[in-house]
mmCIF file of C-alpha atoms and ligand atoms in Angstrom:
data_model
loop_
_atom_site.group_PDB
_atom_site.id
_atom_site.type_symbol
_atom_site.label_atom_id
_atom_site.label_comp_id
_atom_site.label_asym_id
_atom_site.label_seq_id
_atom_site.Cartn_x
_atom_site.Cartn_y
_atom_site.Cartn_z
ATOM 1 C CA UNK A 202 -57.713 12.646 33.835
ATOM 2 C CA UNK A 203 -56.310 9.160 34.275
ATOM 3 C CA UNK A 204 -54.126 8.259 31.267
ATOM 4 C CA UNK A 205 -55.252 4.647 31.624
ATOM 5 C CA UNK A 206 -58.851 5.735 31.051
ATOM 6 C CA UNK A 207 -57.801 7.919 28.123
ATOM 7 C CA UNK A 208 -55.993 4.978 26.465
ATOM 8 C CA UNK A 209 -58.915 2.662 27.021
ATOM 9 C CA UNK A 210 -61.275 5.262 25.569
ATOM 10 C CA UNK A 211 -59.431 5.101 22.257
ATOM 11 C CA UNK A 212 -60.133 1.396 21.781
ATOM 12 C CA UNK A 213 -63.721 0.898 22.939
ATOM 13 C CA UNK A 214 -67.096 1.837 21.480
ATOM 14 C CA UNK A 215 -67.457 5.414 22.600
ATOM 15 C CA UNK A 216 -70.609 7.091 23.818
ATOM 16 C CA UNK A 217 -70.604 8.854 20.438
ATOM 17 C CA UNK A 218 -70.637 5.488 18.627
ATOM 18 C CA UNK A 219 -73.536 4.365 20.790
ATOM 19 C CA UNK A 220 -75.475 7.539 20.052
ATOM 20 C CA UNK A 221 -74.923 6.854 16.351
ATOM 21 C CA UNK A 222 -76.443 3.383 16.799
ATOM 22 C CA UNK A 223 -79.798 4.916 17.824
ATOM 23 C CA UNK A 224 -79.638 7.971 15.573
ATOM 24 C CA UNK A 225 -82.522 6.871 13.357
ATOM 25 C CA UNK A 226 -84.837 5.567 16.088
ATOM 26 C CA UNK A 227 -87.843 7.816 16.620
ATOM 27 C CA UNK A 228 -86.650 10.471 14.149
ATOM 28 C CA UNK A 229 -89.676 12.697 13.577
ATOM 29 C CA UNK A 230 -90.008 13.586 9.917
ATOM 30 C CA UNK A 231 -92.908 15.952 10.507
ATOM 31 C CA UNK A 232 -91.544 17.976 13.443
ATOM 32 C CA UNK A 233 -87.824 17.431 13.006
ATOM 33 C CA UNK A 234 -85.741 16.017 15.839
ATOM 34 C CA UNK A 235 -86.968 12.983 17.775
ATOM 35 C CA UNK A 236 -90.330 11.937 19.140
ATOM 36 C CA UNK A 237 -89.638 8.971 21.377
ATOM 37 C CA UNK A 238 -92.616 8.538 23.644
ATOM 38 C CA UNK A 239 -93.143 5.893 26.262
ATOM 39 C CA UNK A 240 -94.641 2.593 25.106
ATOM 40 C CA UNK A 241 -94.543 3.526 21.402
ATOM 41 C CA UNK A 242 -92.647 1.530 18.790
ATOM 42 C CA UNK A 243 -89.680 3.934 19.061
ATOM 43 C CA UNK A 244 -89.589 3.367 22.813
ATOM 44 C CA UNK A 245 -89.760 -0.405 22.348
ATOM 45 C CA UNK A 246 -86.910 -0.256 19.839
ATOM 46 C CA UNK A 247 -84.777 1.830 22.207
ATOM 47 C CA UNK A 248 -85.479 -0.516 25.098
ATOM 48 C CA UNK A 249 -84.528 -3.478 22.971
ATOM 49 C CA UNK A 250 -81.372 -1.712 21.832
ATOM 50 C CA UNK A 251 -80.398 -0.895 25.423
ATOM 51 C CA UNK A 252 -81.048 -4.422 26.652
ATOM 52 C CA UNK A 253 -79.006 -5.813 23.752
ATOM 53 C CA UNK A 254 -76.123 -3.385 24.284
ATOM 54 C CA UNK A 255 -76.115 -4.131 28.004
ATOM 55 C CA UNK A 256 -76.223 -7.913 27.548
ATOM 56 C CA UNK A 257 -73.439 -7.720 24.977
ATOM 57 C CA UNK A 258 -71.357 -6.165 27.764
ATOM 58 C CA UNK A 259 -72.169 -8.978 30.144
ATOM 59 C CA UNK A 260 -74.543 -6.833 32.184
ATOM 60 C CA UNK A 261 -77.534 -8.402 33.869
ATOM 61 C CA UNK A 262 -80.687 -6.777 32.499
ATOM 62 C CA UNK A 263 -84.148 -6.621 33.985
ATOM 63 C CA UNK A 264 -87.210 -4.391 34.043
ATOM 64 C CA UNK A 265 -88.522 -3.257 37.408
ATOM 65 C CA UNK A 266 -92.193 -3.102 38.485
ATOM 66 C CA UNK A 267 -92.557 0.394 37.011
ATOM 67 C CA UNK A 268 -91.134 -0.291 33.535
ATOM 68 C CA UNK A 269 -87.712 1.158 34.352
ATOM 69 C CA UNK A 270 -84.870 -0.787 32.750
ATOM 70 C CA UNK A 271 -81.863 -1.909 34.784
ATOM 71 C CA UNK A 272 -78.458 -3.268 33.803
ATOM 72 C CA UNK A 273 -76.148 -4.542 36.545
ATOM 73 C CA UNK A 274 -72.362 -4.657 36.237
ATOM 74 C CA UNK A 275 -72.229 -7.678 38.558
ATOM 75 C CA UNK A 276 -74.791 -9.107 40.922
ATOM 76 C CA UNK A 277 -77.637 -6.783 41.927
ATOM 77 C CA UNK A 278 -77.615 -5.734 45.559
ATOM 78 C CA UNK A 279 -78.181 -2.979 48.079
ATOM 79 C CA UNK A 280 -76.155 0.207 48.500
ATOM 80 C CA UNK A 281 -75.588 0.206 44.746
ATOM 81 C CA UNK A 282 -73.983 3.005 42.813
ATOM 82 C CA UNK A 283 -76.495 3.748 40.065
ATOM 83 C CA UNK A 284 -76.112 5.930 37.015
ATOM 84 C CA UNK A 285 -78.333 6.457 33.971
ATOM 85 C CA UNK A 286 -81.056 8.688 32.623
ATOM 86 C CA UNK A 287 -83.924 8.233 30.135
ATOM 87 C CA UNK A 288 -84.434 7.427 26.465
ATOM 88 C CA UNK A 289 -87.810 9.103 25.868
ATOM 89 C CA UNK A 290 -88.009 12.603 24.426
ATOM 90 C CA UNK A 291 -90.242 15.622 24.169
ATOM 91 C CA UNK A 292 -92.082 15.902 20.829
ATOM 92 C CA UNK A 293 -89.474 16.889 18.239
ATOM 93 C CA UNK A 294 -86.685 16.883 20.824
ATOM 94 C CA UNK A 295 -82.920 16.677 20.542
ATOM 95 C CA UNK A 296 -80.679 13.624 20.423
ATOM 96 C CA UNK A 297 -78.942 14.152 23.762
ATOM 97 C CA UNK A 298 -81.499 14.949 26.479
ATOM 98 C CA UNK A 299 -81.687 11.562 28.212
ATOM 99 C CA UNK A 300 -79.781 9.306 25.794
ATOM 100 C CA UNK A 301 -76.479 11.031 26.624
ATOM 101 C CA UNK A 302 -76.709 9.800 30.214
ATOM 102 C CA UNK A 303 -77.495 6.269 29.028
ATOM 103 C CA UNK A 304 -74.797 5.923 26.356
ATOM 104 C CA UNK A 305 -72.143 7.517 28.561
ATOM 105 C CA UNK A 306 -73.070 5.064 31.318
ATOM 106 C CA UNK A 307 -72.594 2.091 28.969
ATOM 107 C CA UNK A 308 -69.328 3.523 27.660
ATOM 108 C CA UNK A 309 -68.136 4.277 31.206
ATOM 109 C CA UNK A 310 -68.851 0.668 32.183
ATOM 110 C CA UNK A 311 -66.710 -0.414 29.191
ATOM 111 C CA UNK A 312 -63.851 1.701 30.501
ATOM 112 C CA UNK A 313 -64.201 0.201 33.966
ATOM 113 C CA UNK A 314 -64.343 -3.310 32.569
ATOM 114 C CA UNK A 315 -61.231 -2.657 30.463
ATOM 115 C CA UNK A 316 -59.510 -1.530 33.649
ATOM 116 C CA UNK A 317 -60.352 -4.848 35.265
ATOM 117 C CA UNK A 318 -62.354 -2.886 37.800
ATOM 118 C CA UNK A 319 -63.917 -5.006 40.537
ATOM 119 C CA UNK A 320 -66.549 -2.876 42.288
ATOM 120 C CA UNK A 321 -66.947 -3.259 46.019
ATOM 121 C CA UNK A 322 -70.464 -1.856 45.818
ATOM 122 C CA UNK A 323 -73.045 -3.117 43.294
ATOM 123 C CA UNK A 324 -73.057 -0.980 40.166
ATOM 124 C CA UNK A 325 -75.957 -0.440 37.778
ATOM 125 C CA UNK A 326 -77.409 1.621 34.949
ATOM 126 C CA UNK A 327 -81.061 2.620 35.063
ATOM 127 C CA UNK A 328 -83.191 3.874 32.175
ATOM 128 C CA UNK A 329 -86.248 5.601 33.617
ATOM 129 C CA UNK A 330 -89.596 5.371 31.835
ATOM 130 C CA UNK A 331 -91.432 8.507 30.589
ATOM 131 C CA UNK A 332 -89.165 11.218 32.017
ATOM 132 C CA UNK A 333 -90.508 13.975 29.785
ATOM 133 C CA UNK A 334 -94.209 13.353 30.201
ATOM 134 C CA UNK A 335 -94.319 13.766 26.423
ATOM 135 C CA UNK A 336 -97.145 11.288 26.006
ATOM 136 C CA UNK A 337 -99.128 11.328 29.251
ATOM 137 C CA UNK A 338 -98.500 14.889 30.432
ATOM 138 C CA UNK A 339 -96.956 14.071 33.804
ATOM 139 C CA UNK A 340 -93.145 13.843 33.819
ATOM 140 C CA UNK A 341 -90.869 11.331 35.542
ATOM 141 C CA UNK A 342 -93.535 8.622 35.765
ATOM 142 C CA UNK A 343 -91.000 5.809 36.200
ATOM 143 C CA UNK A 344 -89.101 7.443 39.058
ATOM 144 C CA UNK A 345 -92.224 8.904 40.688
ATOM 145 C CA UNK A 346 -93.954 5.535 40.723
ATOM 146 C CA UNK A 347 -90.804 3.807 41.982
ATOM 147 C CA UNK A 348 -90.419 6.232 44.883
ATOM 148 C CA UNK A 349 -94.146 6.377 45.615
ATOM 149 C CA UNK A 350 -94.237 10.113 44.887
ATOM 150 C CA UNK A 351 -97.089 9.439 42.465
ATOM 151 C CA UNK A 352 -99.984 7.152 43.272
ATOM 152 C CA UNK A 353 -100.390 4.374 40.699
ATOM 153 C CA UNK A 354 -104.172 4.971 40.709
ATOM 154 C CA UNK A 355 -103.531 8.422 39.240
ATOM 155 C CA UNK A 356 -100.801 7.338 36.813
ATOM 156 C CA UNK A 357 -102.836 4.477 35.384
ATOM 157 C CA UNK A 358 -105.724 6.745 34.409
ATOM 158 C CA UNK A 359 -103.603 9.410 32.681
ATOM 159 C CA UNK A 360 -104.556 9.652 29.002
ATOM 160 C CA UNK A 361 -102.510 10.492 25.945
ATOM 161 C CA UNK A 362 -103.743 12.704 23.095
ATOM 162 C CA UNK A 363 -105.639 9.770 21.561
ATOM 163 C CA UNK A 364 -107.408 8.905 24.815
ATOM 164 C CA UNK A 365 -105.311 5.800 25.531
ATOM 165 C CA UNK A 366 -104.682 5.348 29.240
ATOM 166 C CA UNK A 367 -101.224 4.847 30.684
ATOM 167 C CA UNK A 368 -102.461 1.470 31.931
ATOM 168 C CA UNK A 369 -103.516 0.325 28.457
ATOM 169 C CA UNK A 370 -100.345 1.672 26.842
ATOM 170 C CA UNK A 371 -98.239 -0.114 29.456
ATOM 171 C CA UNK A 372 -100.120 -3.360 28.853
ATOM 172 C CA UNK A 373 -99.594 -3.005 25.098
ATOM 173 C CA UNK A 374 -95.887 -2.487 25.824
ATOM 174 C CA UNK A 375 -95.763 -5.797 27.688
ATOM 175 C CA UNK A 376 -95.861 -4.423 31.248
ATOM 176 C CA UNK A 377 -98.296 -5.338 33.996
ATOM 177 C CA UNK A 378 -99.820 -2.096 35.300
ATOM 178 C CA UNK A 379 -101.097 -4.028 38.321
ATOM 179 C CA UNK A 380 -97.502 -4.046 39.552
ATOM 180 C CA UNK A 381 -96.975 -0.288 39.233
ATOM 181 C CA UNK A 382 -96.382 1.624 42.460
ATOM 182 C CA UNK A 383 -93.848 2.240 45.213
ATOM 183 C CA UNK A 384 -91.084 -0.329 44.880
ATOM 184 C CA UNK A 385 -89.255 -0.399 48.195
ATOM 185 C CA UNK A 386 -87.071 -3.289 47.139
ATOM 186 C CA UNK A 387 -85.662 -1.497 44.079
ATOM 187 C CA UNK A 388 -85.482 1.861 45.849
ATOM 188 C CA UNK A 389 -83.673 0.152 48.713
ATOM 189 C CA UNK A 390 -80.982 -1.041 46.315
ATOM 190 C CA UNK A 391 -79.994 2.481 45.261
ATOM 191 C CA UNK A 392 -77.226 3.723 47.530
ATOM 192 C CA UNK A 393 -76.105 6.626 45.345
ATOM 193 C CA UNK A 394 -77.480 7.983 42.069
ATOM 194 C CA UNK A 395 -75.433 9.996 39.572
ATOM 195 C CA UNK A 396 -77.121 11.230 36.377
ATOM 196 C CA UNK A 397 -75.046 12.633 33.525
ATOM 197 C CA UNK A 398 -77.058 14.967 31.275
ATOM 198 C CA UNK A 399 -76.511 17.403 28.456
ATOM 199 C CA UNK A 400 -76.668 20.943 29.790
ATOM 200 C CA UNK A 401 -79.942 22.579 28.807
ATOM 201 C CA UNK A 402 -78.757 26.171 29.038
ATOM 202 C CA UNK A 403 -75.720 28.346 28.514
ATOM 203 C CA UNK A 404 -73.961 28.057 31.887
ATOM 204 C CA UNK A 405 -70.964 26.102 30.611
ATOM 205 C CA UNK A 406 -70.640 28.244 27.486
ATOM 206 C CA UNK A 407 -70.256 31.301 29.711
ATOM 207 C CA UNK A 408 -67.810 29.497 31.995
ATOM 208 C CA UNK A 409 -65.893 28.040 29.036
ATOM 209 C CA UNK A 410 -65.851 24.652 30.777
ATOM 210 C CA UNK A 411 -66.809 21.207 29.432
ATOM 211 C CA UNK A 412 -68.442 19.718 32.517
ATOM 212 C CA UNK A 413 -70.307 20.884 35.607
ATOM 213 C CA UNK A 414 -71.683 19.350 38.772
ATOM 214 C CA UNK A 415 -75.330 20.086 39.638
ATOM 215 C CA UNK A 416 -76.276 21.927 42.802
ATOM 216 C CA UNK A 417 -80.068 22.095 42.718
ATOM 217 C CA UNK A 418 -83.185 22.146 40.546
ATOM 218 C CA UNK A 419 -85.673 24.961 40.979
ATOM 219 C CA UNK A 420 -89.353 24.280 41.808
ATOM 220 C CA UNK A 421 -91.429 23.576 38.713
ATOM 221 C CA UNK A 422 -94.759 22.163 37.693
ATOM 222 C CA UNK A 423 -97.413 21.737 35.046
ATOM 223 C CA UNK A 424 -100.959 23.021 35.154
ATOM 224 C CA UNK A 425 -103.775 22.249 32.748
ATOM 225 C CA UNK A 426 -106.278 25.051 32.124
ATOM 226 C CA UNK A 427 -109.435 23.738 30.483
ATOM 227 C CA UNK A 428 -111.569 26.476 28.929
ATOM 228 C CA UNK A 429 -115.091 25.407 28.005
ATOM 229 C CA UNK A 430 -117.481 27.287 25.717
ATOM 230 C CA UNK A 431 -119.915 26.343 22.967
ATOM 231 C CA UNK A 432 -118.752 24.541 19.852
ATOM 232 C CA UNK A 433 -120.397 25.956 16.742
ATOM 233 C CA UNK A 434 -120.242 26.709 13.022
ATOM 234 C CA UNK A 435 -117.533 29.158 11.957
ATOM 235 C CA UNK A 436 -119.579 30.579 9.099
ATOM 236 C CA UNK A 437 -123.028 31.004 10.609
ATOM 237 C CA UNK A 438 -122.335 32.059 14.205
ATOM 238 C CA UNK A 439 -122.203 35.855 14.433
ATOM 239 C CA UNK A 440 -119.339 37.261 16.452
ATOM 240 C CA UNK A 441 -121.634 38.556 19.206
ATOM 241 C CA UNK A 442 -123.235 35.143 19.598
ATOM 242 C CA UNK A 443 -120.051 33.224 20.285
ATOM 243 C CA UNK A 444 -118.738 31.608 23.442
ATOM 244 C CA UNK A 445 -115.358 30.707 21.998
ATOM 245 C CA UNK A 446 -112.900 29.196 24.517
ATOM 246 C CA UNK A 447 -110.028 30.078 22.195
ATOM 247 C CA UNK A 448 -110.485 33.731 23.214
ATOM 248 C CA UNK A 449 -109.701 33.354 26.956
ATOM 249 C CA UNK A 450 -107.017 30.816 26.011
ATOM 250 C CA UNK A 451 -105.343 33.474 23.871
ATOM 251 C CA UNK A 452 -105.706 36.054 26.655
ATOM 252 C CA UNK A 453 -104.160 33.608 29.080
ATOM 253 C CA UNK A 454 -101.093 33.064 26.900
ATOM 254 C CA UNK A 455 -100.386 36.791 26.957
ATOM 255 C CA UNK A 456 -100.999 36.890 30.714
ATOM 256 C CA UNK A 457 -98.491 34.061 31.255
ATOM 257 C CA UNK A 458 -95.781 36.045 29.515
ATOM 258 C CA UNK A 459 -96.576 39.299 31.320
ATOM 259 C CA UNK A 460 -96.966 37.770 34.794
ATOM 260 C CA UNK A 461 -93.755 35.750 34.551
ATOM 261 C CA UNK A 462 -91.778 38.653 33.103
ATOM 262 C CA UNK A 463 -92.685 40.697 36.195
ATOM 263 C CA UNK A 464 -91.141 38.151 38.607
ATOM 264 C CA UNK A 465 -87.331 37.939 38.626
ATOM 265 C CA UNK A 466 -86.068 34.457 37.662
ATOM 266 C CA UNK A 467 -89.550 33.140 36.793
ATOM 267 C CA UNK A 468 -90.049 31.062 33.654
ATOM 268 C CA UNK A 469 -93.526 30.266 32.380
ATOM 269 C CA UNK A 470 -94.432 28.654 29.097
ATOM 270 C CA UNK A 471 -97.438 27.595 27.105
ATOM 271 C CA UNK A 472 -96.058 25.029 24.684
ATOM 272 C CA UNK A 473 -99.164 22.966 24.193
ATOM 273 C CA UNK A 474 -102.629 24.141 23.233
ATOM 274 C CA UNK A 475 -105.246 21.509 22.467
ATOM 275 C CA UNK A 476 -108.559 22.637 20.988
ATOM 276 C CA UNK A 477 -111.506 20.257 20.865
ATOM 277 C CA UNK A 478 -112.486 19.279 18.237
ATOM 278 C CA UNK A 479 -109.751 21.212 16.413
ATOM 279 C CA UNK A 480 -111.280 22.070 13.029
ATOM 280 C CA UNK A 481 -110.510 25.125 10.895
ATOM 281 C CA UNK A 482 -114.211 25.832 10.319
ATOM 282 C CA UNK A 483 -115.293 24.904 13.849
ATOM 283 C CA UNK A 484 -115.541 27.161 16.899
ATOM 284 C CA UNK A 485 -113.923 25.018 19.578
ATOM 285 C CA UNK A 486 -116.058 23.705 22.420
ATOM 286 C CA UNK A 487 -113.050 23.289 24.690
ATOM 287 C CA UNK A 488 -109.397 24.322 24.766
ATOM 288 C CA UNK A 489 -106.768 22.787 27.015
ATOM 289 C CA UNK A 490 -103.854 25.121 27.698
ATOM 290 C CA UNK A 491 -100.868 23.454 29.360
ATOM 291 C CA UNK A 492 -98.789 25.775 31.518
ATOM 292 C CA UNK A 493 -95.213 24.928 32.515
ATOM 293 C CA UNK A 494 -94.076 27.281 35.298
ATOM 294 C CA UNK A 495 -90.791 27.395 37.238
ATOM 295 C CA UNK A 496 -89.438 29.785 39.848
ATOM 296 C CA UNK A 497 -86.584 29.536 42.349
ATOM 297 C CA UNK A 498 -87.288 30.038 46.039
ATOM 298 C CA UNK A 499 -88.001 32.246 47.877
ATOM 299 C CA UNK A 500 -90.432 33.002 45.032
ATOM 300 C CA UNK A 501 -93.518 30.825 44.887
ATOM 301 C CA UNK A 502 -94.353 29.209 41.583
ATOM 302 C CA UNK A 503 -97.833 28.351 42.899
ATOM 303 C CA UNK A 504 -98.481 32.026 43.693
ATOM 304 C CA UNK A 505 -97.492 32.892 40.129
ATOM 305 C CA UNK A 506 -99.936 30.286 38.805
ATOM 306 C CA UNK A 507 -102.693 31.647 41.065
ATOM 307 C CA UNK A 508 -102.171 35.091 39.547
ATOM 308 C CA UNK A 509 -102.352 33.649 36.025
ATOM 309 C CA UNK A 510 -105.461 31.648 36.965
ATOM 310 C CA UNK A 511 -107.232 34.834 38.140
ATOM 311 C CA UNK A 512 -106.548 36.463 34.798
ATOM 312 C CA UNK A 513 -107.698 33.342 32.961
ATOM 313 C CA UNK A 514 -110.968 33.291 34.949
ATOM 314 C CA UNK A 515 -111.675 36.933 34.184
ATOM 315 C CA UNK A 516 -111.034 36.336 30.470
ATOM 316 C CA UNK A 517 -113.253 33.245 30.467
ATOM 317 C CA UNK A 518 -116.105 35.139 32.117
ATOM 318 C CA UNK A 519 -115.939 37.930 29.531
ATOM 319 C CA UNK A 520 -116.494 35.371 26.770
ATOM 320 C CA UNK A 521 -119.238 33.470 28.624
ATOM 321 C CA UNK A 522 -116.894 30.507 29.105
ATOM 322 C CA UNK A 523 -115.673 28.613 32.154
ATOM 323 C CA UNK A 524 -112.177 27.534 33.130
ATOM 324 C CA UNK A 525 -111.031 24.634 35.233
ATOM 325 C CA UNK A 526 -107.449 24.645 36.555
ATOM 326 C CA UNK A 527 -105.720 21.407 37.472
ATOM 327 C CA UNK A 528 -102.221 20.915 38.846
ATOM 328 C CA UNK A 529 -100.887 17.978 36.837
ATOM 329 C CA UNK A 530 -97.459 17.782 38.473
ATOM 330 C CA UNK A 531 -95.309 19.666 40.941
ATOM 331 C CA UNK A 532 -91.712 19.228 42.056
ATOM 332 C CA UNK A 533 -90.341 21.412 44.850
ATOM 333 C CA UNK A 534 -86.687 22.445 45.081
ATOM 334 C CA UNK A 535 -84.367 19.489 44.647
ATOM 335 C CA UNK A 536 -81.054 19.909 46.417
ATOM 336 C CA UNK A 537 -78.400 17.430 45.422
ATOM 337 C CA UNK A 538 -76.403 15.864 48.247
ATOM 338 C CA UNK A 539 -73.862 18.529 49.308
ATOM 339 C CA UNK A 540 -71.180 16.036 50.392
ATOM 340 C CA UNK A 541 -71.485 14.095 47.142
ATOM 341 C CA UNK A 542 -71.508 17.329 45.136
ATOM 342 C CA UNK A 543 -68.304 18.486 46.846
ATOM 343 C CA UNK A 544 -66.664 15.112 46.394
ATOM 344 C CA UNK A 545 -67.437 15.118 42.655
ATOM 345 C CA UNK A 546 -66.357 18.729 42.252
ATOM 346 C CA UNK A 547 -62.997 17.972 43.835
ATOM 347 C CA UNK A 548 -62.611 14.772 41.832
ATOM 348 C CA UNK A 549 -63.267 16.701 38.613
ATOM 349 C CA UNK A 550 -60.569 19.216 39.364
ATOM 350 C CA UNK A 551 -62.802 21.967 40.673
ATOM 351 C CA UNK A 552 -65.530 21.650 38.021
ATOM 352 C CA UNK A 553 -68.096 24.441 38.179
ATOM 353 C CA UNK A 554 -71.281 23.894 40.159
ATOM 354 C CA UNK A 555 -74.522 24.875 38.435
ATOM 355 C CA UNK A 556 -78.176 25.155 39.431
ATOM 356 C CA UNK A 557 -80.742 24.376 36.742
ATOM 357 C CA UNK A 558 -84.308 25.061 35.761
ATOM 358 C CA UNK A 559 -84.593 21.690 33.998
ATOM 359 C CA UNK A 560 -86.277 18.777 35.741
ATOM 360 C CA UNK A 561 -84.775 15.290 35.987
ATOM 361 C CA UNK A 562 -85.439 11.898 37.559
ATOM 362 C CA UNK A 563 -82.490 12.795 39.795
ATOM 363 C CA UNK A 564 -84.737 15.434 41.406
ATOM 364 C CA UNK A 565 -87.330 12.776 42.199
ATOM 365 C CA UNK A 566 -84.696 10.513 43.747
ATOM 366 C CA UNK A 567 -82.860 13.267 45.666
ATOM 367 C CA UNK A 568 -85.112 13.183 48.781
ATOM 368 C CA UNK A 569 -84.568 9.424 49.072
ATOM 369 C CA UNK A 570 -80.895 8.781 48.251
ATOM 370 C CA UNK A 571 -77.695 10.810 47.888
ATOM 371 C CA UNK A 572 -77.948 12.078 44.335
ATOM 372 C CA UNK A 573 -75.693 14.072 42.024
ATOM 373 C CA UNK A 574 -75.761 15.349 38.467
ATOM 374 C CA UNK A 575 -73.082 16.010 35.874
ATOM 375 C CA UNK A 576 -73.796 18.368 32.978
ATOM 376 C CA UNK A 577 -71.982 18.204 29.653
ATOM 377 C CA UNK A 578 -71.545 21.497 27.799
ATOM 378 C CA UNK A 579 -74.099 22.225 25.069
ATOM 379 C CA UNK A 580 -72.535 24.690 22.619
ATOM 380 C CA UNK A 581 -75.879 25.791 21.187
ATOM 381 C CA UNK A 582 -77.409 26.369 24.610
ATOM 382 C CA UNK A 583 -80.599 24.958 23.053
ATOM 383 C CA UNK A 584 -82.520 21.964 24.352
ATOM 384 C CA UNK A 585 -85.907 20.323 23.733
ATOM 385 C CA UNK A 586 -85.299 21.182 20.071
ATOM 386 C CA UNK A 587 -83.325 19.568 17.239
ATOM 387 C CA UNK A 588 -80.469 22.082 17.681
ATOM 388 C CA UNK A 589 -79.540 20.572 21.064
ATOM 389 C CA UNK A 590 -75.901 19.486 20.805
ATOM 390 C CA UNK A 591 -72.782 18.269 22.572
ATOM 391 C CA UNK A 592 -69.348 18.107 20.961
ATOM 392 C CA UNK A 593 -68.014 14.545 20.546
ATOM 393 C CA UNK A 594 -64.901 15.537 22.477
ATOM 394 C CA UNK A 595 -66.980 16.815 25.401
ATOM 395 C CA UNK A 596 -69.031 13.610 25.350
ATOM 396 C CA UNK A 597 -65.865 11.503 25.562
ATOM 397 C CA UNK A 598 -64.569 13.719 28.341
ATOM 398 C CA UNK A 599 -67.862 13.403 30.233
ATOM 399 C CA UNK A 600 -67.754 9.623 29.829
ATOM 400 C CA UNK A 601 -64.213 9.377 31.153
ATOM 401 C CA UNK A 602 -65.127 11.564 34.103
ATOM 402 C CA UNK A 603 -68.286 9.568 34.777
ATOM 403 C CA UNK A 604 -66.163 6.413 34.813
ATOM 404 C CA UNK A 605 -63.812 8.078 37.277
ATOM 405 C CA UNK A 606 -66.757 9.024 39.510
ATOM 406 C CA UNK A 607 -68.233 5.514 39.404
ATOM 407 C CA UNK A 608 -64.827 3.995 40.070
ATOM 408 C CA UNK A 609 -64.367 6.170 43.119
ATOM 409 C CA UNK A 610 -67.880 5.653 44.479
ATOM 410 C CA UNK A 611 -68.061 1.921 43.875
ATOM 411 C CA UNK A 612 -64.385 1.042 44.396
HETATM 412 O O1 HGY B 593 -88.888 19.500 31.328
HETATM 413 C C1 HGY B 593 -87.797 19.372 31.866
HETATM 414 O O2 HGY B 593 -87.310 20.170 32.612
HETATM 415 C C2 HGY B 593 -86.941 18.194 31.569
HETATM 416 O O3 HGY B 593 -86.034 18.424 30.575
HETATM 417 N N1 HGY B 593 -87.555 16.971 31.584
HETATM 418 MN MN1 MN B 594 -85.970 17.122 28.797
HETATM 419 MN MN1 MN B 595 -83.616 14.756 30.403
#
C-alpha cells in the first residue's frame, strides 16, 4: 500500500464518513434496514446527496438518458476509466450493497486529488439506476437500458406493486422516459469499468483476506409464476368447492427447495409472494410467486426452472387453477476481463479471486467493455438483510486499493 495514500486517507472524508452522511436516508422502520427504491423520495434524496458530494469535489455531474448519474473527475471523454455502483436497495436491505461502491469511489477520487493526480484517461463515477429491481421486478434497469440489453418498450411498461409504470415513476422523478434506451454515446465513453462491492457471501471470511478480485458471475434470472383460481369468501366456501391459487403456490415453494437441493451448486428462492387481493378472510383469486434461480454452468438454470414449472402446473391442475410462467429477467455467465483481473490481482499483492452468485451492473457491462470487480470482506457473510456489514478498516483499505487501481488504469 502506498504510504502517500495512507497519509492522505487520514486527512480526508473517508468512505465511512460518507456512509454516515446517508445513514438515515431510506431507513425502513417497518422492515428494518433500508428500502431505497428507484424514483422514490429516498432515491431522490440519495441522488441529490451524490450530486452535491460530487460537485463539492469539483466533479462534473450529469444524468444520462437512462437516469444513471455520472460524476467526472475532469472533462468527460471516451476510453474513460469508470467506477461506481448503485444506491438503490432491496426491501429492508443492508447499508453497503451498492452504496459502498459509490462512497469508496468518491473517497478514492479525494485521495487521487490530494495526490495531485492528473489522469491521462477520463475518469468518472457512475451511479446506476434500479440495480436491485426492488420496485419494478427487473434488475439492473439503468445498465440494461444503457447497453440496449433491455428494450425500453418493455422497461417503460413494468409496474410496481401499486400499479405505477416505470415510465410514470420516471416522469415523476424528473426524467424523460422518451429518452430511455440504448445510449451508444455514453456506452462509447466507458473504456474500463471497475465496481467495488461488499462481498455477499463468506469467501473472504474463509480466506481471512480483506479484499478480492471478481472472476465471474453465475447465470441467474427471475421468473414470475401467476396462479389463477377463484376469489371467494373464506367463511362460506366449503373446502371441496375451492379453487384456491394459494395451494399450488405453496406446493411450488416446496418444489423449488427440493428441485434446487438436488442440483449441485443451484440456488433457488421464493422471496416474494403476492396474493390478490390479499385479505385474511378472502380466498385469493390470483397469486404471483417470484422465483429467483441461479446455477453455474455447465448446469442450466432454465432447465431447473422448467422442472419447477412442471411441478407447479401439476399442482395448479389438482386445485382447478391455472399457472402462467413468465421469464422476467435472465443474465448468462458474466466473465470479467481476464487481463484486467490479472492486472488487479497483481496490483493488490496477489488478492484472492472469487466467483459470485450475486448479480451486478458490472455483469451487464462485461460483454461490452473490459470490466472488473473488487469485493470487500463482509464479516457477517450476510447480505440483502440489515446484518450486512463491512469493518471500517476494510472499507478504508478497499478505498485505498480502489484509488491505486484507478491511478494505474487512468494514469
Ligand atoms: O440480486 C442480486 O444478485 C444483486 O445483489 N443485485
Ligand atoms: Mn443486491
Ligand atoms: Mn449491489
